[in-house]
XYZ file of C-alpha atoms in Angstrom:
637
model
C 0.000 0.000 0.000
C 1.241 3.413 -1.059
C 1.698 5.526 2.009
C -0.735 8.331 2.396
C 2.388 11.104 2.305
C 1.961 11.472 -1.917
C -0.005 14.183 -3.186
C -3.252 12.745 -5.412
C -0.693 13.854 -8.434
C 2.156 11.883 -7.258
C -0.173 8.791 -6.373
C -1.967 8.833 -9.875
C 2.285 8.671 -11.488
C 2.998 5.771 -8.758
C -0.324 3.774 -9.830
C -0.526 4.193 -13.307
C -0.163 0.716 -15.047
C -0.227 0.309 -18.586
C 0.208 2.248 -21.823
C 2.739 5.601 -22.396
C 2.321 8.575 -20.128
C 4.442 11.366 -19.646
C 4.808 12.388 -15.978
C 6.052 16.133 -16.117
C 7.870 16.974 -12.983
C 8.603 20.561 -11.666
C 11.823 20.910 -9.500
C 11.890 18.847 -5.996
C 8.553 17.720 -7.186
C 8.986 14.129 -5.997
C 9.481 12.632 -9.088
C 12.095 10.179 -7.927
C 9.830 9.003 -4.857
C 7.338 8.279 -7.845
C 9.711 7.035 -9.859
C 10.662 4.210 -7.081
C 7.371 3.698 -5.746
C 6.035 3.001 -8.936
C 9.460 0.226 -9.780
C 8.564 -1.318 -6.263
C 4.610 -1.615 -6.461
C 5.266 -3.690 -10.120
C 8.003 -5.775 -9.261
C 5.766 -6.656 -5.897
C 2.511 -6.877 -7.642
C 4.189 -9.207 -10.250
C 6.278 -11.551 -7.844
C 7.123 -15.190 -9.730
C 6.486 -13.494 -13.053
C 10.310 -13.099 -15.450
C 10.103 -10.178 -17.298
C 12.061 -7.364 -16.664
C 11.783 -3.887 -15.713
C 14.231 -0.936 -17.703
C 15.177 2.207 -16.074
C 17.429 4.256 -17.515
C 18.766 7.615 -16.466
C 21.364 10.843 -17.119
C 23.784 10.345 -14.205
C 25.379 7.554 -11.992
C 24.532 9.180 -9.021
C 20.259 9.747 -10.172
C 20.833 5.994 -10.552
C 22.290 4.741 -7.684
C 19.646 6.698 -5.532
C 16.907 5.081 -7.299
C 18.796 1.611 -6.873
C 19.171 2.150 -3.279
C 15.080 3.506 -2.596
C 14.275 0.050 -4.408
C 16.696 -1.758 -2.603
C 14.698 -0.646 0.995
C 11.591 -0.881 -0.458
C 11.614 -4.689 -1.744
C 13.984 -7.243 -1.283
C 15.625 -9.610 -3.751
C 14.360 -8.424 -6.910
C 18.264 -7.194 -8.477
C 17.552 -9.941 -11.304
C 14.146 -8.519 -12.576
C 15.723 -5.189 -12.340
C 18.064 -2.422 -14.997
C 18.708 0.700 -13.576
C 21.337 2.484 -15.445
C 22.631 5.138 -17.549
C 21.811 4.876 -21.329
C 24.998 4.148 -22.027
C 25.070 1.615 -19.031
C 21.732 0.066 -20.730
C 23.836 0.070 -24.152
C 27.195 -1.328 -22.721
C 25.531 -4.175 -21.796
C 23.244 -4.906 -25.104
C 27.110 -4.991 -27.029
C 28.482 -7.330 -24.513
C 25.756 -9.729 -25.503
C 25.148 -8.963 -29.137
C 28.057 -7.248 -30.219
C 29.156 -9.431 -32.672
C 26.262 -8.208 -34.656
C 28.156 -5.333 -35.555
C 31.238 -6.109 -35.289
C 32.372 -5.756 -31.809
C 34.132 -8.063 -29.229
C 32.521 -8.075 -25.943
C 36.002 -7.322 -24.416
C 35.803 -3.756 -25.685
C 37.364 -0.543 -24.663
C 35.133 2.741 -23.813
C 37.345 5.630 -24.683
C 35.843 8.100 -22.297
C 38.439 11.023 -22.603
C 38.685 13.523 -25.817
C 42.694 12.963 -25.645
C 41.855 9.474 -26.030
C 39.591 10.477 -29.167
C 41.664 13.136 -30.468
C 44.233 10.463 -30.827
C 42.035 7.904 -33.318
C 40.972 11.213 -34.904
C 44.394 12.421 -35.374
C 45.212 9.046 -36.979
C 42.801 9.063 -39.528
C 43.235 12.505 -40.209
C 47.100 11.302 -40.966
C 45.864 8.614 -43.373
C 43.793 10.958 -44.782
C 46.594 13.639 -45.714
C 48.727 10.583 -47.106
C 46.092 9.882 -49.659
C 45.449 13.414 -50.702
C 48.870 15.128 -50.093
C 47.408 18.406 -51.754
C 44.835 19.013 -49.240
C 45.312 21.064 -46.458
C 42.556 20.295 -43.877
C 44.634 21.331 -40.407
C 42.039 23.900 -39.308
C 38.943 21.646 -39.654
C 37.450 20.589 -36.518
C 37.370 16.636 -37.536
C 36.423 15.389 -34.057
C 33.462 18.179 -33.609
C 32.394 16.792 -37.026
C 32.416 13.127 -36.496
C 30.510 13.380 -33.179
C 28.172 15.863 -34.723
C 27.461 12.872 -37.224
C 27.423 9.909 -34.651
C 24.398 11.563 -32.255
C 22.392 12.193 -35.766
C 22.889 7.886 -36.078
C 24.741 8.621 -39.640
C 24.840 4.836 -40.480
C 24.928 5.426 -44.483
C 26.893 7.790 -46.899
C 22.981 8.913 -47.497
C 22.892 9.371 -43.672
C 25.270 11.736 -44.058
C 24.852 13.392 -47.117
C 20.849 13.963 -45.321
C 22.980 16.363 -42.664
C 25.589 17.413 -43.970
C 25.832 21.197 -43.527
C 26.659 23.366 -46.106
C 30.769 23.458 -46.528
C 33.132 22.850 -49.508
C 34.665 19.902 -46.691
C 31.665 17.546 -47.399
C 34.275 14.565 -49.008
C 36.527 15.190 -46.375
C 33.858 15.172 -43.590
C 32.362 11.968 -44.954
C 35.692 9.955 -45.089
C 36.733 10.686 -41.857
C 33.741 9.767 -40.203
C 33.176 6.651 -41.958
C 37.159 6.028 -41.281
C 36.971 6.751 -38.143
C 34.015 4.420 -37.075
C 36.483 1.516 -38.912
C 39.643 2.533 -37.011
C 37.794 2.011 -33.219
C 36.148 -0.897 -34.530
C 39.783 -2.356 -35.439
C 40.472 -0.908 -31.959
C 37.652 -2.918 -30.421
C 36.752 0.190 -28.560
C 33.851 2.805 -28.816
C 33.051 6.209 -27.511
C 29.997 7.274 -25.530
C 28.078 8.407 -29.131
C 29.181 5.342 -30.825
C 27.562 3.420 -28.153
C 24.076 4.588 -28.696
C 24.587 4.699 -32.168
C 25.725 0.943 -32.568
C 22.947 -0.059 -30.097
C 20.563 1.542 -32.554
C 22.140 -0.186 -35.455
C 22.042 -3.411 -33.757
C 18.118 -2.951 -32.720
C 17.792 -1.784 -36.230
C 19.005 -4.052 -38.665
C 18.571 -7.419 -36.663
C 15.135 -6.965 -35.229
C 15.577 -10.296 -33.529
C 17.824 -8.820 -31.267
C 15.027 -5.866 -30.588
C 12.434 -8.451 -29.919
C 14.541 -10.340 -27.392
C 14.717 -6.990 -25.338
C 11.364 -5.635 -25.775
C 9.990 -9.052 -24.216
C 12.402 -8.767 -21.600
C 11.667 -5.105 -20.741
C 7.838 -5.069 -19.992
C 7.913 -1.616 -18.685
C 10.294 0.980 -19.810
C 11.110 4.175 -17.423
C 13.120 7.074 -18.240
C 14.245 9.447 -15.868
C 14.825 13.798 -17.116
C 13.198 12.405 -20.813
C 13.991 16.107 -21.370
C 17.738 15.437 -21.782
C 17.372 13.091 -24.708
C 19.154 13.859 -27.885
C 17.972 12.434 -31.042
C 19.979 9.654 -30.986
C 18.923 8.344 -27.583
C 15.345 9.246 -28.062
C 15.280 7.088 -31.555
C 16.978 4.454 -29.785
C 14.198 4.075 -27.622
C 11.719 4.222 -30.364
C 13.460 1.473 -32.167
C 13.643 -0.790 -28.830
C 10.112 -0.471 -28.328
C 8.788 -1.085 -31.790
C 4.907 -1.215 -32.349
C 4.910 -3.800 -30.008
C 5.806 -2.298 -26.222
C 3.827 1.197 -25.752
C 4.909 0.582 -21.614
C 6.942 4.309 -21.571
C 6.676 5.731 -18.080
C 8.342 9.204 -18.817
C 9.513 11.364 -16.492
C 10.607 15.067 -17.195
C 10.057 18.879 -17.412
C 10.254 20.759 -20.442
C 11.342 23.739 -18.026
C 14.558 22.617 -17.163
C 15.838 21.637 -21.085
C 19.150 23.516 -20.822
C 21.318 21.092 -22.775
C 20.582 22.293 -26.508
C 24.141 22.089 -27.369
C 24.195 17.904 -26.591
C 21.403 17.736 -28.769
C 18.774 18.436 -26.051
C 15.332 20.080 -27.460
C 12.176 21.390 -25.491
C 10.294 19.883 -28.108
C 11.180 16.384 -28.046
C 8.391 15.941 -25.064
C 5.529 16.821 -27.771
C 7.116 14.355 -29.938
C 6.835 12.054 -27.514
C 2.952 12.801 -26.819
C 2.354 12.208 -30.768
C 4.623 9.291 -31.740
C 2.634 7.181 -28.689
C -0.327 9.321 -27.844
C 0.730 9.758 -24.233
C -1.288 10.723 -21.165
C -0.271 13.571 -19.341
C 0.152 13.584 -15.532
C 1.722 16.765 -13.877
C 3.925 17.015 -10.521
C 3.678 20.684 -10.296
C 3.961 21.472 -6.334
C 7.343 22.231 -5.066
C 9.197 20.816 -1.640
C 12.406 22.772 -1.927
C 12.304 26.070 -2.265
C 10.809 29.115 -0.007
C 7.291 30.159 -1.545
C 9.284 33.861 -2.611
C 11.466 31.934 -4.226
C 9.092 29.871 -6.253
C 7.252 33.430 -7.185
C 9.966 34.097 -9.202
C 10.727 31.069 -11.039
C 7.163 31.312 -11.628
C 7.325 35.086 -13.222
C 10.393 34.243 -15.235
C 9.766 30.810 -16.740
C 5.978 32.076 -18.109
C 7.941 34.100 -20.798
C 8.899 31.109 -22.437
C 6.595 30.437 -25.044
C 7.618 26.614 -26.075
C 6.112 25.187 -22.544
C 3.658 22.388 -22.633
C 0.285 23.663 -23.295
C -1.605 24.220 -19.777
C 1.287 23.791 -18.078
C 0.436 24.413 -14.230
C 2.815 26.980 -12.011
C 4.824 25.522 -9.660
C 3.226 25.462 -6.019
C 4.898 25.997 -3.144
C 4.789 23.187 -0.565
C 7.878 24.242 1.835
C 7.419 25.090 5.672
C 9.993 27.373 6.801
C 11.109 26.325 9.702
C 13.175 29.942 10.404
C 11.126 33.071 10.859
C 13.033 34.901 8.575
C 10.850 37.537 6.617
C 13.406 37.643 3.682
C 14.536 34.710 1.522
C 15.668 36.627 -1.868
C 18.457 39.183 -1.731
C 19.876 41.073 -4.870
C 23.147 43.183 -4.468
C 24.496 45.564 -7.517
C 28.213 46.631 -7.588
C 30.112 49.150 -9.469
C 32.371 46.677 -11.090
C 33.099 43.063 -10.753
C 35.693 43.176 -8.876
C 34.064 44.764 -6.334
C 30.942 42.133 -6.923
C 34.269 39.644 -6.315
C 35.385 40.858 -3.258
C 31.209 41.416 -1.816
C 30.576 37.385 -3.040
C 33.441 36.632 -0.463
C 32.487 38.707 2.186
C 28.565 36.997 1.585
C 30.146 33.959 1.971
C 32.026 34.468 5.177
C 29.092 35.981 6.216
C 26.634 33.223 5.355
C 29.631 30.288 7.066
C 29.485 32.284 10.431
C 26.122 33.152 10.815
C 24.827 29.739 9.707
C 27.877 27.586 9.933
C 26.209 23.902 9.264
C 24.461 25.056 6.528
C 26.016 24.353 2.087
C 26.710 26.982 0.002
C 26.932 27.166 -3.990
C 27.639 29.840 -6.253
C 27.047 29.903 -10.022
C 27.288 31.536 -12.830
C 26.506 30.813 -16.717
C 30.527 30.448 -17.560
C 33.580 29.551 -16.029
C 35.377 33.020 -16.748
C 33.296 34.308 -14.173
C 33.343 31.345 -11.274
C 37.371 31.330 -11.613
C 37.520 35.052 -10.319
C 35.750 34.324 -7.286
C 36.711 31.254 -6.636
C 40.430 32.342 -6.463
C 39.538 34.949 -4.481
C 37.630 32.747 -2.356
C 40.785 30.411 -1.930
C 42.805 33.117 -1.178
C 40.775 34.259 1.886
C 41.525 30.402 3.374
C 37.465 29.382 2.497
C 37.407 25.535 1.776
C 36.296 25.582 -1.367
C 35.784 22.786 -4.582
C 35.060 23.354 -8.388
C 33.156 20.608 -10.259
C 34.771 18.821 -12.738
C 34.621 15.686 -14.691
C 37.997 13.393 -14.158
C 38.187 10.765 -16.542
C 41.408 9.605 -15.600
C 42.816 8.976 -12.014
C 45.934 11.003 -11.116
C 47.378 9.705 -7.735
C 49.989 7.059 -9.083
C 49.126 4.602 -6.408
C 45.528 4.310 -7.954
C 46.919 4.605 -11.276
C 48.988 1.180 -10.820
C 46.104 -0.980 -9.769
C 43.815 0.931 -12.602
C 46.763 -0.270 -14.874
C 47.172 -3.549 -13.769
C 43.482 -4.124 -14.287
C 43.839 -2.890 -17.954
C 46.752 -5.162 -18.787
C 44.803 -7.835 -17.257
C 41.584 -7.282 -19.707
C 43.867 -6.587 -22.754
C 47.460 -8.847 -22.321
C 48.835 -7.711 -25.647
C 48.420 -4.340 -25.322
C 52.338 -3.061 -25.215
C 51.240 1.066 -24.847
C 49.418 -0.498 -21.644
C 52.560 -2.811 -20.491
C 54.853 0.650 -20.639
C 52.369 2.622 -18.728
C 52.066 0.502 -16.215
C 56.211 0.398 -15.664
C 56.287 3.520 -15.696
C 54.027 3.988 -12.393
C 55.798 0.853 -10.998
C 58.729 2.855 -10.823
C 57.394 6.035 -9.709
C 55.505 4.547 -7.035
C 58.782 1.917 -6.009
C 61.299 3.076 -7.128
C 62.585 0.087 -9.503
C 62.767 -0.163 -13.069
C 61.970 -3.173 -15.324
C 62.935 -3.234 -18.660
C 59.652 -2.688 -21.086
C 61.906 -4.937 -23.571
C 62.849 -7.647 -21.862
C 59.110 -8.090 -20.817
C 57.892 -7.704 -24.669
C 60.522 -10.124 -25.950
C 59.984 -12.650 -22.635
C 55.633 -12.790 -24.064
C 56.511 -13.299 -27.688
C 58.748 -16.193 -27.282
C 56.020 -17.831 -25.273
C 52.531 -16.814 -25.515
C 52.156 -13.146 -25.997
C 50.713 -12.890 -22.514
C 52.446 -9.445 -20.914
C 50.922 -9.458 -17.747
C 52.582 -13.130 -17.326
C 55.571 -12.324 -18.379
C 55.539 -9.138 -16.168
C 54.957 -11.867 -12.850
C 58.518 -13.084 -14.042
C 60.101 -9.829 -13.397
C 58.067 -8.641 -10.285
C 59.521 -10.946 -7.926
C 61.074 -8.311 -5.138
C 59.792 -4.710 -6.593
C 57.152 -4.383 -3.674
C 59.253 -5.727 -1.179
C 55.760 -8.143 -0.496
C 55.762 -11.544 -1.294
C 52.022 -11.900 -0.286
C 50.811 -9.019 -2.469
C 53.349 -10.287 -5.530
C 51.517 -13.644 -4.898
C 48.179 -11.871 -5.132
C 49.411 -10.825 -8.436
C 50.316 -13.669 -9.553
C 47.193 -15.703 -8.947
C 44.592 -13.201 -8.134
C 45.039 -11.147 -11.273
C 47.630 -12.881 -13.637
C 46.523 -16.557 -13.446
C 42.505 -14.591 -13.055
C 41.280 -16.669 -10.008
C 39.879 -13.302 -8.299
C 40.329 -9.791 -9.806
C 38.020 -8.454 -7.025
C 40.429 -10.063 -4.294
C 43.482 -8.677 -5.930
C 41.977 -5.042 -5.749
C 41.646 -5.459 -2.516
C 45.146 -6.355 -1.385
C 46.939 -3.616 -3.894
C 44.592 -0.945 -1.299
C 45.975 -2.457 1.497
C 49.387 -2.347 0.031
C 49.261 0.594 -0.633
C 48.089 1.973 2.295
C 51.032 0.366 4.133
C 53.493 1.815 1.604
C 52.190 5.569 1.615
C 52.247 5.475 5.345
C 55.991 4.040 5.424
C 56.987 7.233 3.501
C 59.441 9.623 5.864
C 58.726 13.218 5.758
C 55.383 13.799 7.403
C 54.403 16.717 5.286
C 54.854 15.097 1.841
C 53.113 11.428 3.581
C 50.104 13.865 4.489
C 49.446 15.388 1.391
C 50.175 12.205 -0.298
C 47.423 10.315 1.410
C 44.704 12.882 1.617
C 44.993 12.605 -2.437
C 45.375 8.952 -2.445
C 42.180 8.613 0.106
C 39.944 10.845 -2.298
C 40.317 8.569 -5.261
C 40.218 5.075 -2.694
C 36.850 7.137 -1.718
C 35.761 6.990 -5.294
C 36.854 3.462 -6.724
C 34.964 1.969 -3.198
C 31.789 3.768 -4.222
C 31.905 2.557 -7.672
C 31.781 -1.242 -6.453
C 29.046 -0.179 -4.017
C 27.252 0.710 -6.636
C 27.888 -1.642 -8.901
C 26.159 -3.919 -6.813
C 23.035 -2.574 -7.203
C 23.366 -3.752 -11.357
C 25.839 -7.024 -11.100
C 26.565 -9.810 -9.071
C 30.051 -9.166 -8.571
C 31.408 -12.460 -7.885
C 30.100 -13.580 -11.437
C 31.137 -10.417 -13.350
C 33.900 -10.350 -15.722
C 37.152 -8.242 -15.369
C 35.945 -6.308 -18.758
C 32.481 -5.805 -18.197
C 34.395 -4.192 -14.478
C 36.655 -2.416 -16.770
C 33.763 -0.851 -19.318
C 31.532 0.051 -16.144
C 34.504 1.864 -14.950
C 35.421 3.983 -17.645
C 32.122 5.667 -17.864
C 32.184 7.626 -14.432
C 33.749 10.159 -13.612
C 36.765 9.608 -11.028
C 35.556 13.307 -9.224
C 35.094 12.590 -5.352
C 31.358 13.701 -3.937
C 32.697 17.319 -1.907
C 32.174 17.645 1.830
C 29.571 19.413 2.967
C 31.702 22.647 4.446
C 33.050 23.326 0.752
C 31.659 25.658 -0.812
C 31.045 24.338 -4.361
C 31.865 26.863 -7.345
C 29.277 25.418 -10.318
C 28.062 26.504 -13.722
C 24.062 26.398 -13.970
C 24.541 22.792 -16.005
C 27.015 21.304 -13.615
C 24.374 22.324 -10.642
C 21.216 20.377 -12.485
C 20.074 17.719 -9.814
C 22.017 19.257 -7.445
C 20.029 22.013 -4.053
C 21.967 23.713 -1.510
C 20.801 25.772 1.585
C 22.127 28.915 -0.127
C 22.482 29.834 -3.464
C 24.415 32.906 -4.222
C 23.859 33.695 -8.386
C 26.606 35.805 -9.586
C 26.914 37.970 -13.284
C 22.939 38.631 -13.331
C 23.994 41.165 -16.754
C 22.999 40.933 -20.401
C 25.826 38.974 -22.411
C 26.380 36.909 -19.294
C 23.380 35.789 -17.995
C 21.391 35.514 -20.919
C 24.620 35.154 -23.135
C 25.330 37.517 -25.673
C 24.586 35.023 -28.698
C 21.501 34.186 -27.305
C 19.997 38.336 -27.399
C 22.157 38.640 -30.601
C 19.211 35.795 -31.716
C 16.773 37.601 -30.696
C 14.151 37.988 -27.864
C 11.845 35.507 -28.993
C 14.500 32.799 -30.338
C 14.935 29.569 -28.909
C 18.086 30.268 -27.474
C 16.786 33.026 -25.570
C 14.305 30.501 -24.200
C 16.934 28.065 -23.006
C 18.740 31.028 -21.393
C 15.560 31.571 -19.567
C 15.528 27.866 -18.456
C 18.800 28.212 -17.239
C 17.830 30.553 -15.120
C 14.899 28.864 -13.681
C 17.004 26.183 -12.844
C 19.832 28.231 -11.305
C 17.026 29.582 -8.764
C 15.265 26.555 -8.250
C 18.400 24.955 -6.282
C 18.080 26.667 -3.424
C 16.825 25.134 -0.170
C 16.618 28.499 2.019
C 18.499 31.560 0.460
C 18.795 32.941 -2.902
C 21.549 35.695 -3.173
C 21.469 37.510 -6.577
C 24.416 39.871 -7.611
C 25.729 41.866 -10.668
C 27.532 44.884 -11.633
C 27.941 48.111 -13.727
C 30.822 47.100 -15.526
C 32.180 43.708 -16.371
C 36.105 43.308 -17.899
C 36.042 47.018 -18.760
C 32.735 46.554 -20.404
C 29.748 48.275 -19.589
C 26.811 45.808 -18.873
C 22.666 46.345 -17.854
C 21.269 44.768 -15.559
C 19.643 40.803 -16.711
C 16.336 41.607 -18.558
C 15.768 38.187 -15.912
C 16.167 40.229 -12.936
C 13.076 42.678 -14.858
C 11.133 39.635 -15.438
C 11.320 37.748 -12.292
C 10.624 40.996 -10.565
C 7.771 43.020 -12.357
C 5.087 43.267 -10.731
C-alpha cells in the first residue's frame, strides 16, 4: 500500500499501469519518490512473473539513488531489475550482441577527448597521405564526427541527409566513416558510438530488438527532457509497435542542454509518436514560496512550454522566521561584486555555519575570479569537474594492472604501467625484456611481467596476489583489494610527514571513489560472477571526481548544478551577455536560445533550499553591462 504522504498527483504517477504517459515533474517535485514507488509496487505486484523492468537515467549518481530507494523498499528483486545510464543500458546490449556489428565483448570505452583526439588524429594522418594536396589542419574533424554519430549517420545517405553546407563535405564523410572503422579495429567505442551501434544493432537485426522488448515489460526514463535524437530514436526502435509501456519522467522547463542535442520539443514528440497521457507534478518541496514566485514570473515568458502547463506550487514550511529569503546586491564593477561574493560567503559560514553553500554563474570566466579569491581568503572551497582519468599514481597502478589484465597484448598499456611501478617503487623493469619474454612464449604481458616482479614491492604476499589473483585470473576483485591495502602500508611508510600527508589525503579521495563505484555496482551485477571487462567498461564511464564535503563551498556553472540544491544559493553575473549570453539576445528575444537562457535561469534559482543571493555589476572586464532583462522579469510586478 502506497503511504498516504503522496499528493493525489504523485499517487496517480505511482499507480498508473499500462500504456505511455508522460509524468512532467517541476523541481523537488517528488518525481524520484514516484519514480521508485512506482518500480517497487510492479516488481511486488508481479512476484514469480520473469520479465524485466528498464530504467534508464542521465547520471550515476540519479541511478544509484533510485537503486538504493528500491533496494529498501523490496527485497531480492536485483535480477528482474536495470537501472542504469543509457549508455550503461547500451554497454551491456554490445556485450551480448556485439558481434552483430562487429564488436568483441572485451571492448574498450574511450571516455576522454585525448583518447579520441588520438584515433581522430590518426585518420586525419591517413587521410593527408592519400590526398597530399589538401590542407585540412584547421577543420574541426572530431566536432564533425561526433556531430554525425548523435544524428545515427549509419549510411553515406545518412550523411549526405545532414551534412551542412561546406566545400569539406568529401573530407567530412571519409573521416567519419574512417573513423568508425579505425575504433572498430580498436575494439573500442566512444559514448556516441555506443548509442549509435545499439541503434544499429536494434535496427538491422530486429531479432535482437524483440529479445529486449519481451524482456523489458515496462520501460522508465528518468529527465526524458535530456534526450538527444539519438537516444530518443533508440528508444523508439527498442520499443517497436509492439511495447507502448513508456513511463516518462521530465520537465520541459529545465531543457538547458541544446548544445548535446537536447530540445524542449522532443516531449511533444513524444505525446504524438505514442499518444501519451499527461500527468503533472507541479507542487514544489524545496524552495521558499518567494522563491518559487519568481521562477514562476520568469519561466511564463517562455513560449515553447507544454500547453496548460500548471505553475509551480509551493509546498515548503519554513522552519526559520526569517521575513526575507531573496536578496539582490548591484556593484560598481566586478571586482568589487568579487570581493562582496566573499564577504557573503564568510558571512553566510558564520552566521549559519552547518548550513552548504553554492555559487554559479553561466561560464567559467566568471566562477574562476571568485573562486580564487575565495581560496585566497583560506574558504574551503571545490570546483566541479569531470575526471576521466585517475591522477594519484598509487591508484593509477592498480587501474593499470586491471587494464593489462583485460587486454594482455596491449604493449602502450605494459609501458604505462612500468612507468608507475617505478614512480611509485622506485625500480625499473625493462619494457623490452618483458615484450621479448611474451613473444617467445605466448604473448601474454601481464605473465611475463609476474617473471620480473619478484622483489619490486618488497611483499611476497601481495606479488603472490598478483600472480594468482590477477595474472593466473582466479579473483580480480580479491586482488583489488590487497593492492589498497598495500598501498596503504606503503604511503604510510613514507618519511617526511608533510609530503606522507598530502600524499594520502589525495590517495584517500580517489580510494573514496573506486569503493563507491563497487558499491554501486552492486546494485546492477553480481560481482562475484562479473567479468574483469564488463568491471573495466563500467569503470570507464564515471567520472573519477570525489562527492565534496559538505563545508566546501562548491563553485558550479548552472549545467554542472542540475540535480544538485543547496541551503544557499548565491547567483553571480545577473547582466545581459552573461546571464542571458550575448549570442543568445544577438538571436533575438523571442529565439529559442533566448528561451533556453531563460531555463537556465529557472534552474539556477530553483536549487536553493533556504536563500537565494542575486548579484551583478555596472561594468564587467572594462565593459559596460545592464542589468539581466531576468532580474526585470522575475521581478515586475
Amino acid at each position: 500500500m502506497i503511504e498516504k504522504q503522496y499528493t493525489q498527483s504523485q499517487r496517480d504517477a505511482i499507480y498508473w499501469n499500462e500504456g505511455p504517459v508522460i509524468v512532467l515533474a517541476g523541481p523537488d517535485s517528488g518525481k524520484t519518490a514516484v519514480l521508485t514507488e512506482r518500480i517497487i509496487r510492479l516488481l511486488r505486484q508481479t512476484e514469480g512473473e520473469s520479465f524485466r523492468i528498464l530504467a534508464l537515467t542521465f547520471t550515476n549518481k540519479a541511478a544509484t539513488e533510485m537503486s538504493e530507494r528500491i533496494s529498501t523498499g523490496i527485497d531480492n528483486q536485483e535480477k528482474r531489475l536495470f537501472i542504469g545510464t543509457f549508455h550503461s543500458f547500451c554497454s551491456e546490449v554490445l556485450r551480448n550482441h556485439g558481434s552483430y556489428v562487429k564488436l568483441r565483448s572485451d571492448f574498450d570505452i574511450y571516455s576522454s577527448n585525448e583518447d579520441l583526439k588520438a584515433v581522430a588524429d590518426e585518420v586525419k594522418k591517413e587521410y593527408c597521405k592519400l590526398h597530399p594536396n589538401e590542407d585540412i589542419n584547421e577543420l574541426k574533424l572530431l566536432n564533425a564526427i561526433q556531430y554525425f554519430e548523435k544524428k545515427l549517420c549509419l549510411t553515406e545517405e545518412d550523411v549526405d541527409a545532414v551534412m551542412p553546407k561546406t566545400n569539406y563535405q568529401k573530407v567530412f564523410k571519409w573521416v567519419y566513416f574512417r573513423y568508425m572503422e579505425k575504433l572498430l579495429e580498436l575494439n573500442a567505442l566512444d559514448f556516441d558510438m555506443m548509442i549509435l551501434l545499439t541503434y544499429k544493432l536494434f535496427k538491422e537485426f530486429p531479432n535482437v530488438a524483440r529479445v529486449y522488448r519481451s524482456m523489458y515489460r515496462y520501460i522508465h526514463i528518468d529527465e526524458f527532457q535530456d534526450t538527444n535524437l539519438g537516444q530518443y530514436t533508440l528508444v523508439k526502435t527498442l520499443c517497436g509497435q509492439k511495447n507502448r509501456n513508456l513511463f516518462i519522467v521530465a520537465d520541459d522547463d529545465q531543457v538547458i542542454y541544446g548544445w548535446n542535442g537536447a530540445s524542449h520539443e522532443r516531449l511533444a514528440e513524444f505525446r504524438k509518436d505514442f499518444g501519451a497521457d499527461l500527468i503533472q507534478l507541479y507542487q514544489n518541496f524545496r524552495c521558499p514560496a518567494e522563491v518559487v514566485g519568481l521562477a514562476n514570473k520568469l519561466i511564463a515568458n517562455n513560449s515553447g512550454r507544454t500547453e496548460n502547463k500548471k505553475p509551480l506550487e509551493a509546498m515548503k514550511v519554513m522552519e526559520d522566521t526569517e521575513s526575507q529569503h531573496i536578496f539582490t546586491k548591484k556593484y560598481d564593477d566586478f571586482e568589487d561584486e568579487v570581493l562582496g561574493i566573499v564577504s557573503l560567503i564568510l558571512q553566510i559560514k558564520e552566521q549559519y555555519p552547518k548550513e552548504s553553500i553554492c555559487v554559479l554563474a553561466r561560464t567559467n570566466r566568471l566562477l574562476e575570479k571568485v573562486f580564487h579569491s575565495a581560496v585566497s581568503k583560506g574558504i574551503d572551497c571545490v570546483k566541479s569537474k569531470r575526471k576521466d582519468e585517475f591522477e594519484m599514481p598509487y591508484v593509477l597502478l592498480i587501474y593499470d594492472m586491471l587494464k593489462l589484465a583485460n587486454h594482455r597484448n596491449d604493449e602502450k598499456a605494459l609501458i604505462q604501467l612500468l612507468a608507475l611501478v617505478e614512480t611509485v617503487t622506485g625500480k625499473s623493469i625493462d619494457s623490452e625484456s618483458v615484450i621479448l619474454q611474451a613473444g617467445v612464449e605466448d604473448g601474454d604481458l601481464l605473465k611475463a611481467l609476474c617473471d620480473h616482479l619478484n622483489g619490486v614491492f618488497d611483499d611476497k604476499s601481495f606479488e603472490k596476489s598478483i600472480s594468482l589473483n590477477l595474472c593466473e585470473g582466479k579473483n580480480f576483485l580479491a586482488f583489488i583489494k590487497d593492492a589498497f591495502s598495500w598501498s596503504d602500508r606503503h604511503i604510510n611508510e613514507i618519511g617526511e610527514q608533510e609530503i606522507k600527508e598530502q600524499l594520502y589525503s589525495e590517495y584517500l579521495a580517489e580510494k573514496d571513489v573506486w569503493l563507491e563505484f563497487e558499491r554501486n555496482l552492486r546494485y546492477i551485477y553480481n560481482l562475484e560472477e562479473m567479468t574483469i571487462s564488463t568491471y573495466m567498461q563500467e569503470f570507464s564511464m564515471i567520472s573519477k571526481e570525489r562527492e565534496p564535503n559538505d563545508n566546501c563551498v562548491q563553485f558550479l556553472t548552472i549545467h554542472a548544478s542540475k540535480g544538485k540544491e543547496f541551503d544557499n544559493v548565491i547567483l553571480i553575473g545577473m547582466v545581459n551577455d552573461e546571464l542571458p549570453s550575448f549570442q543568445s539576445l544577438k538571436k533575438g528575444m523571442d529565439s529559442i536560445e533566448l528561451e533556453e537562457e531563460r531555463r537556465n535561469c529557472f534552474v539556477a534559482i530553483t536549487r536553493t533550499r533556504k536563500r537565494l543571493f542575486m548579484t551583478y555589476s555596472d561594468r564587467y572586464f572594462g565593459w559596460k553591462k545592464d542589468m539581466s532583462r531576468f532580474l526585470t522579469e522575475m521581478f515586475q510586478e
